[in-house]
Short mmCIF file of C-alpha atoms and ligand atoms in Angstrom, two decimals:
data_model
loop_
_atom_site.label_atom_id
_atom_site.label_comp_id
_atom_site.label_asym_id
_atom_site.label_seq_id
_atom_site.Cartn_x
_atom_site.Cartn_y
_atom_site.Cartn_z
CA MET A 15 -8.60 -15.15 -36.46
CA LYS A 16 -8.57 -12.90 -39.47
CA ARG A 17 -8.67 -9.06 -38.03
CA ILE A 18 -7.78 -8.31 -35.00
CA ALA A 19 -7.27 -4.47 -32.91
CA VAL A 20 -5.06 -2.83 -30.39
CA PHE A 21 -4.79 -0.35 -28.02
CA THR A 22 -3.32 1.99 -25.60
CA SER A 23 -4.63 2.67 -22.22
CA GLY A 24 -4.35 4.09 -18.78
CA GLY A 25 -1.03 6.17 -18.36
CA ASP A 26 1.89 6.29 -21.32
CA ALA A 27 4.62 4.60 -20.91
CA PRO A 28 7.62 4.81 -22.47
CA GLY A 29 7.59 1.41 -24.83
CA MET A 30 3.99 1.00 -25.76
CA ASN A 31 4.68 2.07 -29.18
CA ALA A 32 7.49 -0.72 -29.67
CA CYS A 33 4.90 -2.85 -28.73
CA VAL A 34 2.29 -1.59 -30.73
CA ARG A 35 5.04 -1.93 -33.65
CA ALA A 36 5.13 -5.60 -32.79
CA VAL A 37 1.85 -6.59 -32.34
CA VAL A 38 1.31 -4.96 -36.31
CA ARG A 39 3.90 -6.60 -37.89
CA THR A 40 3.47 -10.01 -36.38
CA ALA A 41 -0.48 -9.69 -36.74
CA LEU A 42 0.52 -9.02 -40.65
CA TYR A 43 3.29 -11.71 -40.65
CA HIS A 44 0.93 -14.33 -40.05
CA ASN A 45 -2.39 -12.81 -42.90
CA VAL A 46 -4.40 -11.12 -39.50
CA GLU A 47 -5.24 -7.70 -40.50
CA VAL A 48 -4.66 -4.78 -37.39
CA TYR A 49 -7.26 -2.12 -36.80
CA GLY A 50 -5.68 0.53 -33.77
CA ILE A 51 -8.31 1.71 -31.71
CA VAL A 52 -7.32 5.17 -30.90
CA ARG A 53 -8.22 6.54 -26.32
CA ALA A 54 -8.46 2.88 -25.59
CA TYR A 55 -12.13 2.30 -24.48
CA ASP A 56 -13.19 5.66 -25.24
CA GLY A 57 -12.53 5.52 -28.93
CA MET A 58 -13.66 0.95 -28.34
CA ILE A 59 -17.22 2.85 -27.38
CA SER A 60 -17.85 6.00 -29.99
CA GLY A 61 -15.88 3.68 -32.72
CA ASP A 62 -12.80 5.37 -33.21
CA PHE A 63 -10.67 2.54 -35.07
CA ILE A 64 -7.90 3.01 -37.74
CA PRO A 65 -6.43 0.19 -40.32
CA LEU A 66 -2.62 -0.38 -39.43
CA GLU A 67 -0.75 -0.94 -41.83
CA PHE A 68 3.02 -2.69 -42.19
CA ASN A 69 4.75 1.19 -42.55
CA SER A 70 2.10 2.83 -40.03
CA VAL A 71 4.63 1.69 -37.32
CA SER A 72 7.51 2.36 -39.01
CA ASN A 73 10.04 5.39 -37.41
CA ILE A 74 8.33 4.78 -33.73
CA ILE A 75 9.99 2.12 -32.15
CA GLN A 76 12.05 4.89 -30.60
CA ARG A 77 9.45 7.12 -29.64
CA GLY A 78 7.42 7.68 -26.01
CA GLY A 79 4.00 8.23 -25.66
CA THR A 80 1.86 6.43 -27.60
CA ILE A 81 0.79 6.28 -31.49
CA LEU A 82 -2.63 5.52 -30.77
CA LYS A 83 -3.28 7.74 -27.69
CA SER A 84 -4.31 7.01 -23.78
CA ALA A 85 -7.06 7.75 -21.68
CA ARG A 86 -9.10 6.65 -18.71
CA CYS A 87 -12.18 5.89 -19.17
CA ASP A 88 -15.45 6.55 -17.03
CA GLU A 89 -18.15 4.73 -19.04
CA PHE A 90 -16.58 1.33 -20.06
CA ARG A 91 -17.13 1.05 -16.09
CA THR A 92 -20.59 1.16 -17.07
CA VAL A 93 -22.74 -2.13 -18.67
CA GLU A 94 -24.01 0.33 -21.12
CA GLY A 95 -20.77 1.86 -21.87
CA ARG A 96 -19.33 -2.16 -22.23
CA ARG A 97 -22.51 -2.61 -24.52
CA LYS A 98 -21.48 0.46 -26.74
CA ALA A 99 -17.85 -1.32 -26.87
CA ALA A 100 -18.80 -4.72 -27.75
CA LYS A 101 -21.16 -3.23 -30.78
CA GLN A 102 -18.59 -1.68 -32.52
CA LEU A 103 -15.82 -4.50 -31.98
CA LYS A 104 -18.92 -6.30 -33.99
CA LYS A 105 -19.50 -3.87 -36.05
CA PHE A 106 -15.84 -3.31 -37.27
CA ASN A 107 -15.54 -7.71 -37.69
CA ILE A 108 -12.32 -7.97 -34.79
CA ASP A 109 -11.78 -11.37 -33.12
CA GLY A 110 -9.63 -10.34 -30.80
CA VAL A 111 -7.99 -7.83 -29.29
CA VAL A 112 -4.44 -7.19 -27.99
CA ALA A 113 -4.25 -4.29 -24.71
CA ILE A 114 -1.57 -2.07 -23.83
CA GLY A 115 -1.85 -1.11 -20.21
CA GLY A 116 -1.91 -1.60 -16.18
CA ASP A 117 -4.22 -3.05 -13.89
CA GLY A 118 -7.07 -0.54 -14.90
CA THR A 119 -7.06 -1.56 -18.62
CA PHE A 120 -6.81 -5.24 -17.61
CA THR A 121 -9.95 -5.12 -14.72
CA GLY A 122 -12.21 -3.17 -17.18
CA ALA A 123 -10.88 -5.91 -20.04
CA GLN A 124 -11.63 -9.28 -17.72
CA ILE A 125 -15.38 -8.07 -16.80
CA PHE A 126 -15.81 -7.07 -20.84
CA THR A 127 -14.14 -10.33 -21.51
CA LYS A 128 -16.75 -12.04 -19.14
CA GLU A 129 -19.72 -9.86 -20.44
CA HIS A 130 -19.75 -10.28 -24.29
CA GLY A 131 -16.61 -13.05 -24.80
CA ILE A 132 -14.61 -11.50 -27.35
CA PRO A 133 -11.13 -12.68 -26.42
CA PHE A 134 -8.35 -10.21 -25.15
CA ILE A 135 -5.21 -10.40 -24.11
CA GLY A 136 -2.94 -7.70 -22.30
CA CYS A 137 0.40 -6.41 -22.26
CA PRO A 138 1.92 -4.59 -18.88
CA GLY A 139 2.37 -1.02 -20.40
CA THR A 140 2.81 1.05 -16.89
CA ILE A 141 5.68 3.09 -15.51
CA ASP A 142 4.72 1.75 -12.20
CA ASN A 143 5.41 -2.03 -12.01
CA ASP A 144 3.04 -2.96 -10.51
CA LEU A 145 1.25 -6.09 -12.05
CA PHE A 146 2.10 -9.63 -10.89
CA GLY A 147 3.77 -12.02 -13.39
CA THR A 148 6.25 -9.74 -14.87
CA ASP A 149 9.37 -8.95 -13.67
CA ASN A 150 9.32 -5.74 -15.65
CA THR A 151 6.51 -3.79 -17.18
CA ILE A 152 6.95 -1.92 -20.30
CA GLY A 153 8.34 1.60 -19.26
CA TYR A 154 9.40 0.77 -15.91
CA ASP A 155 13.37 0.81 -16.85
CA THR A 156 12.99 4.19 -18.93
CA ALA A 157 11.25 5.64 -15.64
CA LEU A 158 13.70 4.98 -13.27
CA ASN A 159 16.38 5.49 -15.92
CA THR A 160 14.75 9.80 -15.84
CA VAL A 161 14.52 9.54 -12.10
CA ILE A 162 18.30 8.38 -11.91
CA GLU A 163 19.45 10.98 -14.04
CA ALA A 164 17.40 13.63 -12.32
CA VAL A 165 18.16 13.08 -8.79
CA ASP A 166 21.58 12.90 -9.77
CA LYS A 167 21.43 16.67 -10.84
CA ILE A 168 19.27 17.39 -6.99
CA ARG A 169 22.66 15.77 -4.99
CA ASP A 170 25.14 18.39 -6.92
CA THR A 171 23.05 21.14 -5.47
CA ALA A 172 22.08 19.56 -2.49
CA ASP A 173 25.90 18.34 -1.50
CA ALA A 174 26.77 22.02 -2.98
CA HIS A 175 24.31 24.08 -0.47
CA ASP A 176 24.22 20.80 2.18
CA ARG A 177 21.18 20.48 2.46
CA LEU A 178 18.29 17.98 2.39
CA PHE A 179 16.05 17.17 -0.51
CA PHE A 180 12.52 15.20 -0.27
CA VAL A 181 11.94 14.14 -3.59
CA GLU A 182 8.96 12.68 -5.13
CA VAL A 183 8.44 10.15 -7.42
CA MET A 184 5.88 8.35 -9.19
CA GLY A 185 3.46 5.84 -7.76
CA ARG A 186 0.63 6.39 -6.26
CA ASP A 187 -0.37 2.95 -5.21
CA ALA A 188 2.88 1.61 -5.80
CA GLY A 189 6.17 2.12 -4.34
CA PHE A 190 8.80 0.08 -6.85
CA ILE A 191 9.73 3.09 -8.53
CA ALA A 192 10.49 4.66 -5.39
CA LEU A 193 12.38 1.91 -4.13
CA ARG A 194 14.71 0.84 -7.36
CA SER A 195 15.76 4.27 -7.79
CA GLY A 196 16.64 5.39 -4.44
CA ILE A 197 18.92 2.66 -4.21
CA ALA A 198 20.46 3.40 -7.62
CA VAL A 199 20.99 7.52 -5.99
CA GLY A 200 22.19 5.81 -3.46
CA ALA A 201 19.24 7.25 -0.63
CA ASP A 202 18.88 7.91 3.19
CA ALA A 203 15.85 6.84 2.74
CA VAL A 204 12.69 5.52 1.17
CA LEU A 205 9.09 6.21 1.70
CA ILE A 206 7.22 3.86 0.32
CA PRO A 207 2.82 3.26 0.19
CA GLU A 208 3.82 -0.32 1.50
CA THR A 209 5.45 0.78 4.63
CA ALA A 210 4.27 3.00 7.69
CA THR A 211 6.43 5.98 7.32
CA PHE A 212 7.63 7.33 10.87
CA VAL A 213 8.68 10.52 10.81
CA ASP A 214 10.85 9.69 14.11
CA SER A 215 13.10 7.02 12.69
CA LEU A 216 13.15 9.26 9.78
CA ILE A 217 15.09 12.02 12.46
CA LYS A 218 17.14 9.32 13.65
CA ARG A 219 18.73 8.00 10.54
CA LEU A 220 18.75 11.89 9.29
CA GLU A 221 20.83 12.22 13.05
CA ARG A 222 22.80 9.64 12.18
CA GLY A 223 24.56 10.24 9.18
CA ARG A 224 24.94 13.95 10.39
CA ALA A 225 27.02 11.74 12.67
CA HIS A 226 29.00 10.35 10.24
CA ARG A 227 29.78 13.54 9.18
CA LYS A 228 27.22 13.38 6.24
CA THR A 229 26.53 17.41 4.89
CA SER A 230 23.12 16.67 2.83
CA SER A 231 20.95 13.93 2.39
CA ILE A 232 18.37 12.26 -0.73
CA ILE A 233 15.06 11.31 0.56
CA ILE A 234 12.93 9.65 -2.08
CA VAL A 235 9.04 9.30 -2.00
CA ALA A 236 6.79 7.94 -3.10
CA GLU A 237 3.41 9.61 -4.34
CA GLY A 238 1.39 7.78 -2.18
CA ASP A 239 3.13 7.00 0.90
CA ASP A 240 1.36 7.51 4.01
CA GLY A 241 3.13 10.27 4.86
CA GLY A 242 1.56 12.30 2.88
CA GLY A 243 3.63 13.08 0.20
CA ALA A 244 7.28 14.49 -0.20
CA TYR A 245 5.99 17.94 0.99
CA GLU A 246 3.73 16.64 3.75
CA VAL A 247 6.91 14.95 4.86
CA ALA A 248 9.01 17.55 4.66
CA ARG A 249 7.03 20.11 6.88
CA LYS A 250 6.41 16.93 9.40
CA VAL A 251 10.68 16.63 9.99
CA LYS A 252 11.17 20.32 9.60
CA GLU A 253 9.33 20.69 12.55
CA LYS A 254 10.86 18.67 14.96
CA TYR A 255 14.44 18.61 12.98
CA ASN A 256 15.88 21.54 11.56
CA GLN A 257 20.06 20.91 10.85
CA TYR A 258 19.35 21.20 7.42
CA GLU A 259 18.00 23.51 4.53
CA THR A 260 15.18 21.86 3.45
CA LYS A 261 14.26 21.01 -0.35
CA VAL A 262 11.28 19.69 -2.20
CA THR A 263 11.10 18.50 -5.55
CA VAL A 264 8.24 16.43 -7.37
CA LEU A 265 9.51 14.70 -10.19
CA GLY A 266 6.25 14.11 -12.03
CA HIS A 267 5.48 13.49 -15.61
CA ILE A 268 8.79 14.04 -16.29
CA GLN A 269 8.65 10.32 -15.70
CA ARG A 270 6.45 9.14 -18.20
CA GLY A 271 7.75 10.71 -21.35
CA GLY A 272 10.74 10.11 -23.27
CA SER A 273 12.42 7.57 -25.77
CA PRO A 274 12.14 4.06 -24.61
CA SER A 275 15.27 2.36 -22.90
CA ALA A 276 17.47 -0.69 -24.89
CA TYR A 277 15.21 -2.96 -22.71
CA ASP A 278 11.84 -1.54 -22.79
CA ARG A 279 12.09 -1.67 -26.48
CA VAL A 280 13.06 -5.28 -26.65
CA LEU A 281 10.68 -6.24 -23.72
CA ALA A 282 7.54 -4.94 -25.63
CA SER A 283 8.53 -6.07 -28.73
CA MET A 284 8.81 -9.41 -26.99
CA LEU A 285 5.26 -8.64 -25.14
CA GLY A 286 3.37 -7.86 -28.50
CA LYS A 287 4.47 -10.51 -30.40
CA ALA A 288 3.58 -12.87 -27.58
CA ALA A 289 -0.17 -11.22 -27.27
CA VAL A 290 -0.74 -11.48 -31.07
CA GLU A 291 0.40 -15.72 -30.70
CA ALA A 292 -1.37 -15.96 -28.37
CA LEU A 293 -4.85 -14.85 -29.48
CA LEU A 294 -4.19 -17.14 -32.43
CA GLU A 295 -3.86 -20.22 -29.74
CA GLY A 296 -6.47 -19.05 -28.38
CA ARG A 297 -6.05 -17.93 -25.06
CA ARG A 298 -7.64 -15.16 -23.73
CA ASN A 299 -8.41 -13.19 -20.73
CA GLU A 300 -4.68 -12.94 -19.90
CA MET A 301 -1.39 -10.94 -19.70
CA ALA A 302 2.06 -11.62 -21.70
CA GLY A 303 5.15 -11.41 -18.88
CA VAL A 304 8.72 -11.65 -18.94
CA VAL A 305 9.23 -14.11 -15.88
CA ASN A 306 13.28 -14.81 -15.77
CA LYS A 307 13.61 -13.62 -19.04
CA LYS A 308 10.87 -16.29 -20.65
CA VAL A 309 7.48 -15.25 -21.47
CA ALA A 310 4.75 -16.14 -19.34
CA PHE A 311 1.38 -15.54 -19.33
CA THR A 312 -0.93 -14.68 -16.22
CA SER A 313 -4.43 -14.58 -15.68
CA PHE A 314 -6.18 -10.84 -15.85
CA GLN A 315 -7.15 -11.81 -12.54
CA ARG A 316 -4.04 -12.59 -10.48
CA ALA A 317 -1.30 -10.22 -12.57
CA ILE A 318 -3.84 -6.91 -11.67
CA LYS A 319 -1.65 -4.86 -8.57
CA HIS A 320 -3.06 -5.69 -5.29
CA ASN A 321 -1.16 -8.87 -5.87
CA ARG A 322 2.54 -8.02 -6.45
CA GLU A 323 4.44 -7.79 -3.18
CA ILE A 324 7.48 -5.11 -2.77
CA ASN A 325 10.64 -6.66 -2.58
CA LYS A 326 11.30 -7.29 1.31
CA GLU A 327 15.48 -7.55 -0.24
CA LEU A 328 15.59 -4.64 -1.94
CA LEU A 329 13.44 -3.19 1.21
CA HIS A 330 16.43 -4.19 3.45
CA LEU A 331 19.07 -3.58 0.29
CA ALA A 332 18.11 0.45 0.52
CA GLU A 333 18.20 0.74 4.47
CA SER A 334 21.33 -1.27 4.89
CA LEU A 335 23.38 0.75 2.97
CA ALA A 336 21.68 4.13 3.68
O1 LIG B 9 -0.04 4.35 -13.36
C1 LIG B 9 1.31 5.30 -13.87
C2 LIG B 9 0.33 6.68 -13.61
O2 LIG B 9 2.00 7.80 -13.63
C3 LIG B 9 1.04 6.61 -11.68
O3 LIG B 9 2.49 6.40 -11.48
C4 LIG B 9 0.42 7.89 -11.05
O4 LIG B 9 -0.08 7.82 -10.07
C5 LIG B 9 -0.49 7.80 -12.18
O5 LIG B 9 -0.54 7.12 -13.40
C6 LIG B 9 -0.86 10.03 -12.80
O6 LIG B 9 -2.03 9.83 -13.90
P1 LIG B 9 -2.09 11.00 -14.62
O7 LIG B 9 -1.39 10.96 -15.15
O8 LIG B 9 -3.48 10.66 -14.83
O9 LIG B 9 -2.39 11.92 -13.60
#
């Protein structure tokens, strides 16, 4: 392998830059040239490739976002789009590709490798933590810390004004951010897509809290919860239970930005290095992850989201401490 490419795709996640840096530095260490593909599959199709040198990735380990930009690309879902992308990779003599992204990225990579034979290795870059085959995805830890910092502040107001707050966090298909942050902030309930939301049992829980002389309450709602998101759940609760003044906060994209945590920087560095070395060893169509503190590889097929289950013990913990 003489030349590889790297790109970042899907929702940006803190630590993507640290991963790009690790890919570039590891490749150069092994005398392999590196190109960055700008705007993910969009750039692969249009041929937006830039050479990356040692210095191209200096001073980025601490930066959120991604220097390679990111995009969600509809054209890559088509046979013709993938054919154009393969043509560009061949034109630039790319022997292997490191894809940093989430389930959509790996779904595309998997189909592409089968059709065109160019090896791909993935690094899990998404705040959602919804990939099987890694304990954490790159960006999840930072996003959790962002949520915790925000909810702690909201709690001050909830407490000062005796209010009930519904705080919506990201995760349209997965409740990992909601569940773990809910435990960390001591939420009274955590509503996630993986479990059914019943307004009546939520109200019972609020009543129990009242009976324990609670004067304020925080409920974390994953954006993809079957109750319809924080505004909708708040509306339904208010209809039947109006003991509290109720407020809704949607945290939104502040969860995706910012400087990566120490954990995410180290994880991203480990996985970027592992991905390049995997390509050099002849691996393909796999995601590099960290399981029990060790690098492990999982096929794209298994890694993509629906294989990953919510941790029932954590769910029980959230409920029993609320
Ligand atoms: O996959 C990451 C994520 O932040 C999800 O949690 C969220 O549902 C989605 O991306 C939002 O995407 P966009 O920024 O394209 O609206």
